[in-house]
Structures are given as structure tokens and as C-alpha cells.
Short mmCIF file of C-alpha atoms and ligand atoms in Angstrom, two decimals:
data_model
loop_
_atom_site.label_atom_id
_atom_site.label_comp_id
_atom_site.label_asym_id
_atom_site.label_seq_id
_atom_site.Cartn_x
_atom_site.Cartn_y
_atom_site.Cartn_z
CA UNK A 1 42.71 -201.60 -25.71
CA UNK A 2 42.46 -205.80 -24.84
CA UNK A 3 45.10 -207.19 -22.84
CA UNK A 4 45.23 -211.22 -23.64
CA UNK A 5 47.17 -212.94 -20.92
CA UNK A 6 49.37 -216.02 -21.66
CA UNK A 7 47.94 -219.02 -20.96
CA UNK A 8 48.26 -220.26 -17.09
CA UNK A 9 48.28 -217.03 -15.81
CA UNK A 10 47.97 -216.64 -12.23
CA UNK A 11 44.78 -214.70 -10.20
CA UNK A 12 47.91 -212.42 -8.95
CA UNK A 13 48.92 -211.68 -12.46
CA UNK A 14 45.30 -210.48 -13.37
CA UNK A 15 45.25 -208.53 -10.42
CA UNK A 16 48.72 -207.05 -11.28
CA UNK A 17 47.41 -206.13 -14.28
CA UNK A 18 44.38 -204.70 -12.97
CA UNK A 19 46.24 -202.82 -10.52
CA UNK A 20 48.42 -201.09 -12.96
CA UNK A 21 45.61 -200.27 -15.55
CA UNK A 22 43.71 -198.50 -12.46
CA UNK A 23 46.98 -196.73 -11.33
CA UNK A 24 47.56 -195.33 -15.09
CA UNK A 25 43.57 -193.95 -15.16
CA UNK A 26 41.76 -197.28 -16.72
CA UNK A 27 39.28 -199.47 -16.14
CA UNK A 28 39.26 -202.55 -16.25
CA UNK A 29 37.21 -205.74 -17.28
CA UNK A 30 38.16 -209.35 -16.69
CA UNK A 31 37.01 -212.08 -19.06
CA UNK A 32 38.16 -215.32 -17.59
CA UNK A 33 37.60 -218.20 -20.25
CA UNK A 34 38.58 -221.87 -20.10
CA UNK A 35 42.32 -220.91 -21.59
CA UNK A 36 42.42 -217.66 -21.69
CA UNK A 37 42.06 -214.53 -19.12
CA UNK A 38 41.36 -211.21 -21.37
CA UNK A 39 41.26 -207.77 -20.11
CA UNK A 40 39.89 -204.51 -21.28
CA UNK A 41 41.20 -201.53 -21.00
CA UNK A 42 38.52 -199.17 -20.40
CA UNK A 43 39.45 -195.38 -21.20
CA UNK A 44 41.44 -193.31 -23.91
CA UNK A 45 44.18 -195.65 -25.44
CA UNK A 46 45.79 -192.78 -27.13
CA UNK A 47 46.69 -190.76 -23.82
CA UNK A 48 48.92 -193.34 -22.73
CA UNK A 49 50.85 -196.28 -24.64
CA UNK A 50 49.54 -199.50 -23.18
CA UNK A 51 51.77 -201.45 -25.29
CA UNK A 52 54.23 -200.24 -23.68
CA UNK A 53 53.48 -200.15 -19.84
CA UNK A 54 51.43 -203.91 -19.72
CA UNK A 55 52.63 -205.31 -22.84
CA UNK A 56 56.06 -205.72 -21.54
CA UNK A 57 55.01 -207.47 -18.73
CA UNK A 58 56.04 -211.44 -18.97
CA UNK A 59 52.70 -212.91 -18.72
CA UNK A 60 51.01 -210.66 -21.30
CA UNK A 61 51.06 -211.86 -24.46
CA UNK A 62 49.58 -209.24 -26.59
CA UNK A 63 47.83 -206.15 -26.34
CA UNK A 64 45.01 -205.38 -29.30
CA UNK A 65 44.41 -201.54 -29.60
CA UNK A 66 40.32 -200.93 -30.20
CA UNK A 67 40.90 -197.38 -31.19
CA UNK A 68 42.76 -196.05 -34.26
CA UNK A 69 45.70 -193.69 -33.05
CA UNK A 70 44.41 -190.52 -34.90
CA UNK A 71 40.96 -188.75 -33.93
CA UNK A 72 40.75 -185.74 -35.99
CA UNK A 73 41.23 -187.53 -39.32
CA UNK A 74 38.91 -190.40 -38.56
CA UNK A 75 35.18 -191.59 -39.75
CA UNK A 76 34.25 -192.17 -36.03
CA UNK A 77 35.21 -187.85 -35.50
CA UNK A 78 32.95 -187.24 -39.13
CA UNK A 79 30.78 -189.35 -40.40
CA UNK A 80 30.28 -187.57 -43.81
CA UNK A 81 33.10 -186.59 -46.44
CA UNK A 82 35.04 -183.44 -46.12
CA UNK A 83 34.93 -181.10 -48.72
CA UNK A 84 38.12 -178.79 -49.15
CA UNK A 85 37.58 -175.20 -51.14
CA UNK A 86 40.45 -174.54 -53.16
CA UNK A 87 39.73 -171.42 -54.78
CA UNK A 88 36.12 -171.69 -56.04
CA UNK A 89 37.03 -175.79 -57.00
CA UNK A 90 35.43 -178.24 -54.31
CA UNK A 91 37.84 -181.17 -53.80
CA UNK A 92 35.16 -184.40 -52.68
CA UNK A 93 31.44 -184.43 -52.62
CA UNK A 94 30.88 -186.46 -55.59
CA UNK A 95 33.23 -184.66 -57.56
CA UNK A 96 36.47 -185.76 -59.76
CA UNK A 97 38.78 -183.08 -60.15
CA UNK A 98 41.39 -182.87 -62.12
CA UNK A 99 44.41 -181.08 -61.83
CA UNK A 100 47.53 -180.73 -64.37
CA UNK A 101 50.89 -179.01 -64.99
CA UNK A 102 54.27 -179.45 -65.08
CA UNK A 103 56.34 -180.73 -62.54
CA UNK A 104 58.83 -177.75 -61.93
CA UNK A 105 57.59 -173.74 -63.32
CA UNK A 106 60.71 -173.36 -65.77
CA UNK A 107 59.46 -169.67 -67.31
CA UNK A 108 56.47 -167.78 -67.63
CA UNK A 109 55.51 -168.95 -71.34
CA UNK A 110 55.79 -172.46 -70.26
CA UNK A 111 53.52 -172.11 -67.45
CA UNK A 112 51.01 -169.84 -68.75
CA UNK A 113 50.64 -171.90 -71.88
CA UNK A 114 49.83 -175.04 -69.87
CA UNK A 115 47.53 -173.33 -67.56
CA UNK A 116 45.42 -172.39 -70.91
CA UNK A 117 46.08 -175.85 -72.27
CA UNK A 118 44.78 -177.85 -69.52
CA UNK A 119 41.96 -175.54 -68.73
CA UNK A 120 40.37 -175.59 -72.43
CA UNK A 121 40.85 -179.52 -71.37
CA UNK A 122 39.45 -179.77 -68.27
CA UNK A 123 41.23 -178.94 -65.58
CA UNK A 124 40.37 -177.16 -62.38
CA UNK A 125 43.41 -176.64 -60.53
CA UNK A 126 47.22 -175.81 -62.44
CA UNK A 127 50.28 -177.69 -60.62
CA UNK A 128 54.02 -176.64 -60.55
CA UNK A 129 56.73 -176.36 -58.36
CA UNK A 130 58.67 -173.51 -57.35
CA UNK A 131 61.00 -175.17 -54.77
CA UNK A 132 61.73 -178.69 -56.22
CA UNK A 133 62.65 -181.56 -54.05
CA UNK A 134 65.46 -183.14 -55.79
CA UNK A 135 67.76 -186.52 -55.07
CA UNK A 136 70.70 -184.78 -56.40
CA UNK A 137 71.98 -181.21 -55.45
CA UNK A 138 73.16 -180.90 -58.90
CA UNK A 139 69.87 -180.98 -60.35
CA UNK A 140 67.47 -178.31 -61.32
CA UNK A 141 66.00 -176.95 -57.98
CA UNK A 142 63.54 -175.00 -58.94
CA UNK A 143 62.89 -171.25 -59.65
CA UNK A 144 62.00 -170.14 -56.18
CA UNK A 145 60.29 -167.10 -56.08
CA UNK A 146 60.27 -166.26 -59.58
CA UNK A 147 58.42 -169.49 -60.13
CA UNK A 148 55.86 -168.77 -57.81
CA UNK A 149 54.92 -165.10 -59.65
CA UNK A 150 55.10 -167.07 -62.60
CA UNK A 151 52.44 -169.42 -60.86
CA UNK A 152 50.64 -166.29 -60.50
CA UNK A 153 50.59 -164.93 -63.29
CA UNK A 154 49.54 -167.94 -64.82
CA UNK A 155 46.35 -167.97 -62.30
CA UNK A 156 45.59 -164.47 -63.37
CA UNK A 157 45.58 -165.71 -67.13
CA UNK A 158 43.78 -168.80 -66.73
CA UNK A 159 41.68 -168.33 -63.95
CA UNK A 160 42.84 -171.26 -62.27
CA UNK A 161 43.86 -171.75 -58.66
CA UNK A 162 47.34 -173.22 -57.85
CA UNK A 163 48.78 -175.75 -55.97
CA UNK A 164 52.74 -175.95 -55.21
CA UNK A 165 55.52 -176.98 -52.84
CA UNK A 166 56.88 -175.83 -49.37
CA UNK A 167 59.99 -177.40 -48.91
CA UNK A 168 60.52 -176.03 -45.21
CA UNK A 169 59.51 -174.16 -42.91
CA UNK A 170 61.17 -170.86 -43.46
CA UNK A 171 59.53 -170.54 -47.06
CA UNK A 172 55.97 -171.59 -45.95
CA UNK A 173 54.97 -168.22 -45.21
CA UNK A 174 56.43 -166.99 -48.88
CA UNK A 175 54.75 -169.93 -50.39
CA UNK A 176 51.34 -169.44 -48.84
CA UNK A 177 51.46 -165.46 -50.23
CA UNK A 178 51.00 -166.79 -53.73
CA UNK A 179 49.75 -170.82 -53.29
CA UNK A 180 45.90 -171.30 -53.14
CA UNK A 181 46.49 -174.84 -51.60
CA UNK A 182 49.97 -175.81 -50.28
CA UNK A 183 51.68 -179.34 -51.21
CA UNK A 184 53.78 -181.28 -48.76
CA UNK A 185 55.68 -184.10 -50.41
CA UNK A 186 56.62 -186.93 -50.37
CA UNK A 187 59.59 -186.68 -48.93
CA UNK A 188 58.14 -184.39 -46.24
CA UNK A 189 55.25 -186.45 -45.11
CA UNK A 190 56.65 -186.82 -41.84
CA UNK A 191 58.14 -183.46 -41.24
CA UNK A 192 56.08 -182.71 -38.21
CA UNK A 193 57.64 -179.05 -37.64
CA UNK A 194 56.26 -178.21 -41.42
CA UNK A 195 52.87 -179.98 -40.87
CA UNK A 196 52.24 -178.14 -37.73
CA UNK A 197 53.20 -174.90 -39.75
CA UNK A 198 51.06 -175.70 -42.19
CA UNK A 199 48.34 -176.68 -39.65
CA UNK A 200 48.15 -172.99 -38.93
CA UNK A 201 47.80 -171.70 -41.69
CA UNK A 202 44.05 -170.60 -43.22
CA UNK A 203 45.47 -172.41 -46.50
CA UNK A 204 44.29 -175.92 -47.87
CA UNK A 205 47.16 -178.39 -47.77
CA UNK A 206 47.38 -181.17 -50.04
CA UNK A 207 49.45 -184.05 -48.51
CA UNK A 208 51.31 -186.57 -50.06
CA UNK A 209 52.41 -190.02 -49.00
CA UNK A 210 55.27 -190.78 -48.16
CA UNK A 211 57.28 -193.57 -50.65
CA UNK A 212 57.78 -195.44 -47.32
CA UNK A 213 55.16 -194.84 -45.10
CA UNK A 214 52.12 -196.75 -44.20
CA UNK A 215 48.60 -195.44 -44.39
CA UNK A 216 48.38 -195.57 -40.67
CA UNK A 217 51.40 -192.72 -40.84
CA UNK A 218 49.87 -191.11 -43.47
CA UNK A 219 46.71 -190.56 -41.37
CA UNK A 220 48.85 -189.66 -38.31
CA UNK A 221 50.52 -186.84 -40.41
CA UNK A 222 47.34 -185.37 -41.68
CA UNK A 223 46.49 -185.41 -37.60
CA UNK A 224 48.79 -182.99 -37.21
CA UNK A 225 47.54 -180.67 -39.24
CA UNK A 226 44.09 -181.16 -37.93
CA UNK A 227 45.49 -180.85 -34.23
CA UNK A 228 46.61 -177.50 -35.36
CA UNK A 229 43.01 -176.12 -36.22
CA UNK A 230 43.32 -176.72 -40.54
CA UNK A 231 40.93 -179.12 -41.21
CA UNK A 232 41.31 -178.28 -44.96
CA UNK A 233 43.58 -180.90 -45.89
CA UNK A 234 43.34 -183.37 -48.74
CA UNK A 235 45.59 -186.89 -49.22
CA UNK A 236 47.58 -188.33 -51.96
CA UNK A 237 48.47 -191.54 -52.80
CA UNK A 238 51.93 -191.13 -55.06
CA UNK A 239 52.92 -194.53 -55.26
CA UNK A 240 55.40 -196.59 -52.41
CA UNK A 241 59.05 -197.96 -53.41
CA UNK A 242 58.47 -201.97 -53.84
CA UNK A 243 61.23 -204.55 -55.14
CA UNK A 244 59.50 -203.38 -58.75
CA UNK A 245 62.13 -201.92 -60.86
CA UNK A 246 59.96 -201.37 -63.99
CA UNK A 247 58.03 -198.32 -63.07
CA UNK A 248 59.48 -195.37 -60.64
CA UNK A 249 56.96 -196.65 -57.88
CA UNK A 250 54.12 -198.73 -57.23
CA UNK A 251 50.48 -196.47 -57.11
CA UNK A 252 48.88 -198.19 -53.98
CA UNK A 253 45.21 -197.49 -55.15
CA UNK A 254 44.37 -199.86 -52.66
CA UNK A 255 44.91 -197.33 -50.31
CA UNK A 256 42.08 -195.22 -51.82
CA UNK A 257 39.02 -197.05 -50.96
CA UNK A 258 40.90 -198.11 -47.54
CA UNK A 259 41.40 -194.53 -46.64
CA UNK A 260 37.86 -193.73 -47.46
CA UNK A 261 37.02 -196.21 -44.66
CA UNK A 262 38.94 -194.97 -42.47
CA UNK A 263 38.73 -191.22 -43.02
CA UNK A 264 36.81 -188.50 -44.41
CA UNK A 265 39.53 -186.22 -45.90
CA UNK A 266 39.48 -186.66 -49.52
CA UNK A 267 41.89 -188.71 -51.19
CA UNK A 268 43.79 -188.03 -55.06
CA UNK A 269 45.97 -190.33 -56.84
CA UNK A 270 49.33 -189.03 -58.44
CA UNK A 271 49.54 -191.55 -61.66
CA UNK A 272 52.81 -189.30 -62.96
CA UNK A 273 54.72 -189.91 -59.77
CA UNK A 274 52.99 -193.29 -59.19
CA UNK A 275 54.35 -194.77 -62.39
CA UNK A 276 57.03 -192.94 -63.60
CA UNK A 277 55.67 -193.64 -67.18
CA UNK A 278 54.08 -191.26 -69.69
CA UNK A 279 52.13 -194.50 -71.13
CA UNK A 280 50.56 -195.70 -67.92
CA UNK A 281 49.23 -192.40 -66.81
CA UNK A 282 45.81 -192.46 -68.43
CA UNK A 283 45.32 -195.73 -67.55
CA UNK A 284 46.21 -195.33 -63.92
CA UNK A 285 43.85 -192.69 -63.56
CA UNK A 286 41.37 -194.17 -64.83
CA UNK A 287 41.50 -196.77 -62.33
CA UNK A 288 41.47 -194.25 -59.59
CA UNK A 289 38.63 -193.35 -60.53
CA UNK A 290 37.23 -196.76 -60.30
CA UNK A 291 38.88 -197.35 -57.09
CA UNK A 292 36.61 -193.90 -55.55
CA UNK A 293 39.72 -191.42 -55.65
CA UNK A 294 38.48 -187.86 -55.27
CA UNK A 295 40.67 -186.31 -58.38
CA UNK A 296 43.98 -187.01 -60.32
CA UNK A 297 46.90 -184.66 -60.16
CA UNK A 298 48.85 -185.06 -63.17
CA UNK A 299 51.98 -183.87 -64.79
CA UNK A 300 51.52 -181.99 -67.69
CA UNK A 301 54.57 -180.16 -70.00
CA UNK A 302 54.05 -178.51 -73.62
CA UNK A 303 57.50 -180.35 -74.39
CA UNK A 304 58.20 -183.49 -72.33
CA UNK A 305 61.34 -184.02 -73.76
CA UNK A 306 62.86 -180.78 -72.79
CA UNK A 307 61.41 -180.41 -69.35
CA UNK A 308 63.93 -179.73 -66.58
CA UNK A 309 62.07 -182.41 -64.25
CA UNK A 310 60.11 -185.53 -64.76
CA UNK A 311 60.08 -185.32 -68.40
CA UNK A 312 59.54 -189.33 -68.89
CA UNK A 313 56.53 -189.08 -67.16
CA UNK A 314 54.55 -185.85 -68.42
CA UNK A 315 51.96 -186.16 -70.66
CA UNK A 316 51.70 -183.67 -73.85
CA UNK A 317 48.43 -181.32 -73.39
CA UNK A 318 47.34 -183.69 -76.35
CA UNK A 319 47.49 -186.90 -74.38
CA UNK A 320 46.08 -184.79 -71.35
CA UNK A 321 42.88 -183.97 -73.81
CA UNK A 322 42.76 -187.82 -74.66
CA UNK A 323 42.66 -188.58 -70.39
CA UNK A 324 40.20 -186.42 -69.82
CA UNK A 325 37.67 -187.38 -72.69
CA UNK A 326 38.42 -191.17 -71.49
CA UNK A 327 38.06 -189.97 -67.45
CA UNK A 328 34.77 -188.13 -68.59
CA UNK A 329 32.91 -191.40 -70.15
CA UNK A 330 34.09 -193.16 -67.10
CA UNK A 331 32.89 -190.70 -64.33
CA UNK A 332 29.02 -191.14 -65.78
CA UNK A 333 29.24 -194.40 -64.75
CA UNK A 334 31.22 -194.08 -61.61
CA UNK A 335 28.39 -191.17 -61.04
CA UNK A 336 31.14 -188.32 -60.20
CA UNK A 337 30.90 -184.87 -61.70
CA UNK A 338 34.21 -183.88 -63.39
C1 PEP B 401 56.01 -183.63 -57.50
O1 PEP B 401 54.77 -183.72 -57.25
O2 PEP B 401 56.54 -182.63 -58.39
C2 PEP B 401 56.53 -184.11 -56.27
C3 PEP B 401 57.82 -183.81 -55.96
O3 PEP B 401 56.15 -185.08 -55.72
P1 PEP B 401 55.97 -186.16 -54.73
O4 PEP B 401 56.78 -185.48 -53.47
O5 PEP B 401 55.35 -186.93 -54.97
O6 PEP B 401 57.59 -186.63 -55.06
MN1 MN B 402 57.55 -183.97 -59.98
#
């Protein structure tokens, strides 16, 4: 931490800060300029909240952190990109992975048909929710364990690994029995007990950014999972709430290169929830590839008009075929393997 004192701070006040730092187990490096005195606190600043302990003193102007508050998630901890393995599929390391499937699992036929069609198009992982986080308690909530069984059937028929959401700690073991990758959704990004429970599993986790959360908060949530020993985490930008009403959310693609600078974890984009509009999904998938994402997760339904959730943002299998063709062209330029 760097502590900047107000102009005119006395020697007594400088000594006071130094003494307080030493009491908290920090070394202090005082640098007296012509107008200001700056004190460098030497020690692990993640251990003590110096903004609270020192920042409140009336003669301290500001306390500036030097280190990111997350550790295991940071580039400093691990310089090389992390690769996460889901079944036989690798996410990261110069690949651009396509994950596709319906918002909700609705029937065996629906999920099996979708799995076969997206696989034919080039998708590598099947998505589909059996436990759905819905704004209204009267909306379709998902088929629960029956949905997981249909997903397992679709995996058996298609050979594609599956990613599906766990809504709470209670159902996590059940979801983990079936899933190759556990999704923690936007609404649960800061459900810290769920993050810790997922961290104790030996299963990859797809952690979606909360619609009202900062990039730093996303990385802190990932830290919860890594801190429990599970380093198999893939991040996902799925759009944040802004004042713009013409799209469901605002897909914050600038966070992708930003996360890449700050963290070694792979990051995907979800242009379906990010825009809420099927007519924007292909363009924003291409933009995600150009921005350096490690893949996209896209909602595909055999008949979007009849979908029980998120129909307006779901692609038909034909539209998904088209998307994959365009992605493959751009991937050549971006030197990514699809
Ligand atoms: C989903 O993937 O269907 C979903 C509910 O996503 P999010 O948590 O991003 O809203
Ligand atoms: Mn959805």
C-alpha cells in the first residue's frame, strides 16, 4: 500500500503512521517530497485492511493498494494461461470452444436432438439447465433430476460433455453426479457458500459474472473456488445491467482482454444472455473471438418459439450452423483452433 499524507503533515503525524504500521506488522518506507509525504507500507496488504486502519486518520489523504486483492486467480501467481479440461475438451490454450444448447432441458427428445445437431455443427460441449433461476416463481423452474437424466442421455448419445447449473449448496452433489462442468450462474456469483462448496469438488466450474458485479468482484469470487483447492475454473462474461433497454444486458467485451491481463483463467462470452436477442448473437460471438475470448456459450433450441425459457435469444440449429461457419473463418485470422 502507498499512503499519501495531506500537505502540511507534521513529523509527529508521520511518526504516528509509521508506528501504527509497525504495530500491524508492516515495514514503513517514508519518502518526503517538497509538498507531500508518501509512506510505502511493506508487507502483505491482503492480510490487513489498511484502508480502514490507516485511511481513516485525518491527516491521511488516501491509501492506494499496490497488489490485486486476489492471489491464486492473479497472473502474478501463475504467469501461463490455465487450461481447463471438461471431459476430453480443453478450454484455453489457443482454442475457441463452442458450448451450445437450450436454456432449459425440456424433454429427452428436445435435448437429444439439440445435442446431435450442435455436435454436427461443431460444438464441443452441451449446455442445458435442469435447475433454472427464474425471476418469477410462477415461471418454468426446470425439470430438476429428471432434466439431469435427460442430459446424461444426450451425453451418451452424442458423446458431448455437459455443463449445467447448480442453484444452491443442497443440490450441488446431485448436479455434480451428472455434470461434467458445474455452472454457477450470474445470480449466484456472490453466493460464497456455494462457491466454497464448488471449490471442494473435483469438477470444472463455469463461473458467470453477476449482472451487477465488477471484474474485480468476479475474480474475487473465482478466488473462493481456487482457495478451496479447485483450480478448474472458467469465467464467463454474460452481460451487465446498464441504462440501455434495447438489449437485455450490455455484453461487456472489454472485460475479456482486461481479465486476460489480470488472471490466468480462461474466459468465455455468453452473447445470448448478453444481448437477449437471437439476431445479435452471431455478431457478438465474432466480436468475442476478436476480443480474445476462449469460447462462447450460446443458447440453441430446435424450436425457439416454443421454448419454455429464453426463446427470444435462442438460435435455431440452422442459425447456429451459420454462426459456426463464420467463427471458423475469423478463427483463422485470430490463430485459434475451433
Ligand atoms: C443460463 O445460462 O441459462 C442462465 C440462467 O445464465 P445467467 O446466470 O448468466 O443468467
Ligand atoms: Mn437462459
